[in-house]
mmCIF file of C-alpha atoms and ligand atoms in Angstrom:
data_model
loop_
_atom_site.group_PDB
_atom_site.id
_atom_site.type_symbol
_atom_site.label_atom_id
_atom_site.label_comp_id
_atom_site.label_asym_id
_atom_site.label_seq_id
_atom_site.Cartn_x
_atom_site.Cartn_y
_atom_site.Cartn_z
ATOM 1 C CA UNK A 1 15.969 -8.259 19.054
ATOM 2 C CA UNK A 2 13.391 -5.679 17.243
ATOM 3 C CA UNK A 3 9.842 -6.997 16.445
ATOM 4 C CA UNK A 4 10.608 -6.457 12.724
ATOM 5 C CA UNK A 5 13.798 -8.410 12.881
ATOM 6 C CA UNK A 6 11.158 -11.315 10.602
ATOM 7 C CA UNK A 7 10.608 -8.424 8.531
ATOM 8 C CA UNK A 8 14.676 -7.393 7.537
ATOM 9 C CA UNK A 9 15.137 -11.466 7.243
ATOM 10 C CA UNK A 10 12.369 -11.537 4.418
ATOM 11 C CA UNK A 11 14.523 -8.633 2.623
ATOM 12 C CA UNK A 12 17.301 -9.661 2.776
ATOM 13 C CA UNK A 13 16.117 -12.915 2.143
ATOM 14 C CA UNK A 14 14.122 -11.897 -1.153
ATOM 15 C CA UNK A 15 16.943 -9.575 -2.423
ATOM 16 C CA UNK A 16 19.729 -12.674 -2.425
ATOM 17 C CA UNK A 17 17.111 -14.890 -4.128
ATOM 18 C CA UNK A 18 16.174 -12.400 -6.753
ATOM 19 C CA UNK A 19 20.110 -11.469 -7.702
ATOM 20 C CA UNK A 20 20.355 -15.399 -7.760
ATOM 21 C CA UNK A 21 17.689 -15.418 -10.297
ATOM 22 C CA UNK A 22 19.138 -12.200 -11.915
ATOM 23 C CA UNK A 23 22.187 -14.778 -12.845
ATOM 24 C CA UNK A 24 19.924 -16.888 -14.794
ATOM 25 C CA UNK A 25 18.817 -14.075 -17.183
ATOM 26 C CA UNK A 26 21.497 -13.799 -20.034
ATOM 27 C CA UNK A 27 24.077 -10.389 -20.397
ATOM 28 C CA UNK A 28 22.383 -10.126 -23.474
ATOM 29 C CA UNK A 29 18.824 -10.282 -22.406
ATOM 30 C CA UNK A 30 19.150 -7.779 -19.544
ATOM 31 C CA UNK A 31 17.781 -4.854 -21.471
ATOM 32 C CA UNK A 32 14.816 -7.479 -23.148
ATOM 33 C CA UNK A 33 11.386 -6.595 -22.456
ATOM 34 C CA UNK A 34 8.659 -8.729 -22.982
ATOM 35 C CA UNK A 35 6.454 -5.984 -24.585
ATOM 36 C CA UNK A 36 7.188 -1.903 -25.652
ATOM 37 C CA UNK A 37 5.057 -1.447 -22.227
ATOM 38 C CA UNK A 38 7.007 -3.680 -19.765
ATOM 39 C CA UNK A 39 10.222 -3.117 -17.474
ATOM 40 C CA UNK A 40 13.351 -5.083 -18.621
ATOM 41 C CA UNK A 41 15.162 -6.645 -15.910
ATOM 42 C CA UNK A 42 17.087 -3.746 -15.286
ATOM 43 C CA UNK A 43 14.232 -0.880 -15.176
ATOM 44 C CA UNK A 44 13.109 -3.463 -12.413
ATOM 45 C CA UNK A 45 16.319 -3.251 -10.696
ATOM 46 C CA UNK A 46 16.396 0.086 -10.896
ATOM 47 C CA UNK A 47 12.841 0.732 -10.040
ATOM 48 C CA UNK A 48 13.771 -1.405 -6.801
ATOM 49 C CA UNK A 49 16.960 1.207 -5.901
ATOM 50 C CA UNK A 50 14.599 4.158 -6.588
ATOM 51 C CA UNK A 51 12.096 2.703 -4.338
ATOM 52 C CA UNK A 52 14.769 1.196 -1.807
ATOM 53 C CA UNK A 53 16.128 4.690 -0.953
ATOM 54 C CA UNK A 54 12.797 6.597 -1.298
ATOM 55 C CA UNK A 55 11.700 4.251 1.817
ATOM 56 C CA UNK A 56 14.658 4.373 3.576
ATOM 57 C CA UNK A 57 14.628 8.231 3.170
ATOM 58 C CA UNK A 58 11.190 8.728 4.334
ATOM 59 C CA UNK A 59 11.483 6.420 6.953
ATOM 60 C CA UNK A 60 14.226 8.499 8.467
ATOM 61 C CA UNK A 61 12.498 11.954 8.408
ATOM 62 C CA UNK A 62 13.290 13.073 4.909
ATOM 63 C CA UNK A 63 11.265 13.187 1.255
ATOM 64 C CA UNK A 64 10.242 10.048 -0.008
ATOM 65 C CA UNK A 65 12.813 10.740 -3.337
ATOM 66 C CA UNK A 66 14.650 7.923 -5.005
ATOM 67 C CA UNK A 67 18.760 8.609 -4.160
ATOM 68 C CA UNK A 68 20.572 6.284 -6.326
ATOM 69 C CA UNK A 69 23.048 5.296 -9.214
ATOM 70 C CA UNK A 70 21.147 3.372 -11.898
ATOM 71 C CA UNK A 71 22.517 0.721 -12.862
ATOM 72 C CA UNK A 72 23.667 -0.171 -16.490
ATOM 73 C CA UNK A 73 24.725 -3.707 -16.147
ATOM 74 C CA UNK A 74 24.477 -7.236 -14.161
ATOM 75 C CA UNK A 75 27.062 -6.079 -11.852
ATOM 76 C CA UNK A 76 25.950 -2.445 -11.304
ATOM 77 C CA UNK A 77 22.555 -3.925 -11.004
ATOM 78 C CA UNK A 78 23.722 -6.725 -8.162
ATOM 79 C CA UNK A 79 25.795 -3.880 -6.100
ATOM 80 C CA UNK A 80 22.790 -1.792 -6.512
ATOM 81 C CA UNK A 81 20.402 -4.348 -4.717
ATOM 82 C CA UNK A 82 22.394 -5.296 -2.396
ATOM 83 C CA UNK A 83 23.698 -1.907 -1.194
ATOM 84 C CA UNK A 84 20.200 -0.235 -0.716
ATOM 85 C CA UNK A 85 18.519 -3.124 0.499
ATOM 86 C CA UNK A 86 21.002 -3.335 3.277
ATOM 87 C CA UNK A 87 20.573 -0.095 3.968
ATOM 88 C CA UNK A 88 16.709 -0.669 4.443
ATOM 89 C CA UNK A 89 17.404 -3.513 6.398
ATOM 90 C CA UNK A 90 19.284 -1.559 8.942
ATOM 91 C CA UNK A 91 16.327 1.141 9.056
ATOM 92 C CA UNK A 92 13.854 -2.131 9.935
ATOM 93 C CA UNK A 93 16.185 -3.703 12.289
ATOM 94 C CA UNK A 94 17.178 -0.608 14.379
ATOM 95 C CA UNK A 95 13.641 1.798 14.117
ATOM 96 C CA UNK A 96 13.424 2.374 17.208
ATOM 97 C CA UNK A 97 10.104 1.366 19.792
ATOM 98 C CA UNK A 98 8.866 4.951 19.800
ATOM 99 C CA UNK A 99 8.868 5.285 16.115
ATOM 100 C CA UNK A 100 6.374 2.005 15.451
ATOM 101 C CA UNK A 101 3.621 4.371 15.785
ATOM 102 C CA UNK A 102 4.610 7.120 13.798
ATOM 103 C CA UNK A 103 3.583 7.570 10.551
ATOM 104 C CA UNK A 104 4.857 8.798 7.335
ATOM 105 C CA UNK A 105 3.438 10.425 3.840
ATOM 106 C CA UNK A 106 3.832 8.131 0.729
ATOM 107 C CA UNK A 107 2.626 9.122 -2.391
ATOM 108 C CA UNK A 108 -0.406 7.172 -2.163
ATOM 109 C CA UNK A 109 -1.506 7.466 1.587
ATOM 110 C CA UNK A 110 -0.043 8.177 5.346
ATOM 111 C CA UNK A 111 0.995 4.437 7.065
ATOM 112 C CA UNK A 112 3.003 3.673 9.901
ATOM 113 C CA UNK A 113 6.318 2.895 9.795
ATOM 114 C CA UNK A 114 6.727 -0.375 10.154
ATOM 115 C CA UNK A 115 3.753 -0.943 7.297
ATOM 116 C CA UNK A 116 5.194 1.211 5.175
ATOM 117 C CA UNK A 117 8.542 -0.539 5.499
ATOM 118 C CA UNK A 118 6.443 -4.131 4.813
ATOM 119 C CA UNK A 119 5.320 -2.295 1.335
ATOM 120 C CA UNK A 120 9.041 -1.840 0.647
ATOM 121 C CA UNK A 121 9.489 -5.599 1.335
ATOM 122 C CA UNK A 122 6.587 -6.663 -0.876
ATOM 123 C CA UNK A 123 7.967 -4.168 -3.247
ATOM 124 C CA UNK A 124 11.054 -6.705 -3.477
ATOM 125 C CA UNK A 125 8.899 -10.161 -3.272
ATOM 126 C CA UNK A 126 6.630 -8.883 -5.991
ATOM 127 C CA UNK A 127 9.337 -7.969 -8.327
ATOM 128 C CA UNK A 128 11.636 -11.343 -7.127
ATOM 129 C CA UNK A 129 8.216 -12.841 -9.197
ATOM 130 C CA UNK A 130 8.197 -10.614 -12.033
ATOM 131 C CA UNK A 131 12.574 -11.314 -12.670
ATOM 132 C CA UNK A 132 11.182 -14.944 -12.426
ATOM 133 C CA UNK A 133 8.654 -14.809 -14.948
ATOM 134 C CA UNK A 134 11.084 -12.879 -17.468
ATOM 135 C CA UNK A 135 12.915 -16.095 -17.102
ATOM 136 C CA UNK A 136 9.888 -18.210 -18.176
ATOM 137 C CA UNK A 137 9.282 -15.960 -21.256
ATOM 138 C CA UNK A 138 12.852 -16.585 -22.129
ATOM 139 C CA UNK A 139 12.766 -20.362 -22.207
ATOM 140 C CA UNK A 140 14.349 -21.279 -18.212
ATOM 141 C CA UNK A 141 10.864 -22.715 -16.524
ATOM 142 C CA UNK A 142 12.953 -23.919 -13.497
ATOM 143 C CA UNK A 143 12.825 -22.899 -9.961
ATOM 144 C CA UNK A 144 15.893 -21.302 -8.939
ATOM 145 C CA UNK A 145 16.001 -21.194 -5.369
ATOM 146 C CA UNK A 146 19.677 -20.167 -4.212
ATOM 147 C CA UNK A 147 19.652 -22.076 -0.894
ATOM 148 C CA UNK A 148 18.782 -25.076 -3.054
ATOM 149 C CA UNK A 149 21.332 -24.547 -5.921
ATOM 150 C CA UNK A 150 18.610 -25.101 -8.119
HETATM 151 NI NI1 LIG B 1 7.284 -1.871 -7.492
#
């Protein structure tokens, strides 16, 4: 088993519980932002495909440039998620031992790859928090934890 095998888990892990709290955001409210400045729920899904395939691009010798269809609705935006973040799951599970010291260029500094795959995951955690606070600001203060059913 890889070393980052903990690492894909969290993804994948992160990207079912955020499409589970996707489903609590009305069809209506998908495209409601919370001021003129902020991302809706879908410019966060689709900042997550941009930055999804970016990583996974970089990662495997090429540009880091977003590669994706934006999505323009709950189930675009679900397929989305859960095709690229697959995708960048299989990059963490199967980099290979000689590449965990190689690094690659992101826009804001060179990293290794396996921390530069760990910003891609926090990418995901830290906008799992922001789909839950849309939620808040639209009235649903639970928890929604989908291996709870809450
Ligand atoms: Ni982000």
């Amino acid at each position: 088993m890889s070393p980052l095998e903990p690492m894909a888990q969290q993804l994948d892990w992160f990207t079912d519980n955020l499409i589970y709290n996707l489903s609590f955001i009305p069809d209506d409210k998908l495209d409601w932002k919370p001021a003129p400045s902020a991302n809706s729920a879908l410019e966060i899904v689709n900042h997550l495909g941009g930055g999804l395939s970016a990583m996974r691009s970089v990662v495997c010798g090429g540009e880091y440039t977003p590669d994706f269809q934006p999505a323009t609705d709950r189930e675009s935006a679900v397929a989305l998620l859960k095709h690229q973040s697959s995708l960048l799951a299989r990059v963490i599970r199967e980099l290979p031992p000689h590449e965990m010291e190689q690094t690659v260029h992101l826009p804001w500094g060179e990293y290794s790859k396996p921390l530069a795959l760990s910003m891609d995951v926090t990418d995901v955690i830290h906008h799992h928090g922001q789909i839950a606070y849309i939620q808040t600001l639209l009235g649903d203060t639970e928890s929604h934890f989908k291996d709870l059913g809450t």
